[in-house]
Amino acid sequence: LVEFETSHVVLPSKYRGRGNNPSQKSALKLVEIGPRLRLKLYKVERALASGDVMYHAYVHKTPAEIAALKSRKDGEAALKKRRREEQEANVARKKAAKEEKRVARE
């Protein structure tokens, strides 16, 4: 019965809709739409999950640490590129050897 009493309100002015005149009792129904979230920015990266960190709320690095990290990343990228080129050269060499073997059999 408490819910029934609180679900009615007297309108102070005209409200849009049929039968919602001022100082007349109208029924209303409240629906919960979910919890309220309080969000906080704590990390900004230059690229999606692969770039350098531009801002971090909890981790603070000195310029020297940032430079060392960047040089290490650059070294790893150069090593990866060199290994890929070496692998592509090996694949091309093996294909050529296989082709020579096939031609020699014919």
CSV table of C-alpha atoms in Angstrom, one decimal:
chain,number,residue,atom,x,y,z
A,1,LEU,CA,0.0,0.0,0.0
A,2,VAL,CA,3.0,2.3,0.6
A,3,GLU,CA,4.1,1.9,-3.0
A,4,PHE,CA,0.6,2.8,-4.2
A,5,GLU,CA,0.6,6.0,-2.3
A,6,THR,CA,4.0,7.1,-3.5
A,7,SER,CA,3.2,6.3,-7.1
A,8,HIS,CA,0.8,9.3,-7.4
A,9,VAL,CA,1.7,12.9,-7.7
A,10,VAL,CA,-0.2,16.2,-8.0
A,11,LEU,CA,1.1,18.1,-11.0
A,12,PRO,CA,2.0,21.8,-10.4
A,13,SER,CA,1.4,22.7,-14.1
A,14,LYS,CA,0.2,21.2,-17.4
A,15,TYR,CA,2.3,18.3,-18.5
A,16,ARG,CA,2.5,16.9,-22.0
A,17,GLY,CA,0.1,14.0,-22.6
A,18,ARG,CA,-3.6,13.2,-22.2
A,19,GLY,CA,-5.2,13.9,-18.8
A,20,ASN,CA,-2.2,15.6,-17.2
A,21,ASN,CA,-3.9,18.9,-16.1
A,22,PRO,CA,-2.5,21.1,-13.4
A,23,SER,CA,-3.5,20.3,-9.7
A,24,GLN,CA,-4.8,17.0,-10.8
A,25,LYS,CA,-3.6,13.6,-9.4
A,26,SER,CA,-1.5,11.6,-11.9
A,27,ALA,CA,0.1,8.2,-11.6
A,28,LEU,CA,3.8,7.7,-12.4
A,29,LYS,CA,6.1,4.8,-12.5
A,30,LEU,CA,9.8,5.0,-12.0
A,31,VAL,CA,12.1,2.4,-13.7
A,32,GLU,CA,15.7,1.9,-12.7
A,33,ILE,CA,17.9,2.0,-15.7
A,34,GLY,CA,21.1,0.7,-14.0
A,35,PRO,CA,23.9,1.7,-11.8
A,36,ARG,CA,25.7,5.0,-12.1
A,37,LEU,CA,29.3,4.7,-13.0
A,38,ARG,CA,32.1,6.9,-12.0
A,39,LEU,CA,34.9,6.6,-14.6
A,40,LYS,CA,38.5,7.9,-14.3
A,41,LEU,CA,41.1,8.3,-17.0
A,42,TYR,CA,44.2,6.4,-16.0
A,43,LYS,CA,46.1,5.5,-19.2
A,44,VAL,CA,46.4,7.1,-22.7
A,45,GLU,CA,48.3,5.2,-25.4
A,46,ARG,CA,49.4,6.6,-28.7
A,47,ALA,CA,48.1,3.6,-30.7
A,48,LEU,CA,45.6,1.0,-29.7
A,49,ALA,CA,47.4,-1.5,-27.4
A,50,SER,CA,50.7,-1.1,-29.3
A,51,GLY,CA,51.9,2.5,-28.9
A,52,ASP,CA,53.8,4.2,-26.3
A,53,VAL,CA,52.1,5.5,-23.1
A,54,MET,CA,51.4,9.2,-23.3
A,55,TYR,CA,49.8,9.5,-19.8
A,56,HIS,CA,49.4,7.2,-16.9
A,57,ALA,CA,47.8,8.1,-13.6
A,58,TYR,CA,49.8,5.7,-11.4
A,59,VAL,CA,53.1,5.2,-13.2
A,60,HIS,CA,55.4,8.1,-13.6
A,61,LYS,CA,58.7,7.7,-15.5
A,62,THR,CA,61.7,10.0,-15.8
A,63,PRO,CA,62.8,11.3,-19.2
A,64,ALA,CA,65.8,9.0,-19.0
A,65,GLU,CA,63.6,5.9,-18.4
A,66,ILE,CA,61.4,6.9,-21.3
A,67,ALA,CA,64.4,7.3,-23.6
A,68,ALA,CA,65.9,3.9,-22.5
A,69,LEU,CA,62.5,2.3,-23.1
A,70,LYS,CA,62.2,3.9,-26.6
A,71,SER,CA,65.8,2.8,-27.5
A,72,ARG,CA,65.0,-0.8,-26.4
A,73,LYS,CA,61.8,-0.8,-28.4
A,74,ASP,CA,63.6,0.6,-31.5
A,75,GLY,CA,66.3,-2.1,-31.1
A,76,GLU,CA,63.7,-4.9,-30.9
A,77,ALA,CA,61.9,-3.5,-34.0
A,78,ALA,CA,65.2,-3.4,-35.9
A,79,LEU,CA,66.0,-7.0,-34.8
A,80,LYS,CA,62.6,-8.2,-35.9
A,81,LYS,CA,63.0,-6.5,-39.3
A,82,ARG,CA,66.4,-8.1,-39.8
A,83,ARG,CA,65.1,-11.5,-38.8
A,84,ARG,CA,62.2,-11.2,-41.2
A,85,GLU,CA,64.5,-10.1,-44.1
A,86,GLU,CA,66.8,-13.1,-43.3
A,87,GLN,CA,63.8,-15.5,-43.2
A,88,GLU,CA,62.5,-14.1,-46.6
A,89,ALA,CA,66.0,-14.6,-48.1
A,90,ASN,CA,66.1,-18.2,-46.8
A,91,VAL,CA,62.7,-18.9,-48.2
A,92,ALA,CA,63.7,-17.5,-51.6
A,93,ARG,CA,67.0,-19.5,-51.6
A,94,LYS,CA,65.2,-22.7,-50.8
A,95,LYS,CA,62.6,-22.1,-53.5
A,96,ALA,CA,65.4,-21.5,-56.0
A,97,ALA,CA,67.2,-24.6,-54.9
A,98,LYS,CA,64.0,-26.7,-55.2
A,99,GLU,CA,63.4,-25.2,-58.7
A,100,GLU,CA,66.9,-26.0,-59.8
A,101,LYS,CA,66.5,-29.6,-58.5
A,102,ARG,CA,63.2,-29.9,-60.5
A,103,VAL,CA,64.8,-28.6,-63.7
A,104,ALA,CA,67.8,-30.9,-63.3
A,105,ARG,CA,65.5,-34.0,-63.0
A,106,GLU,CA,63.7,-33.1,-66.2
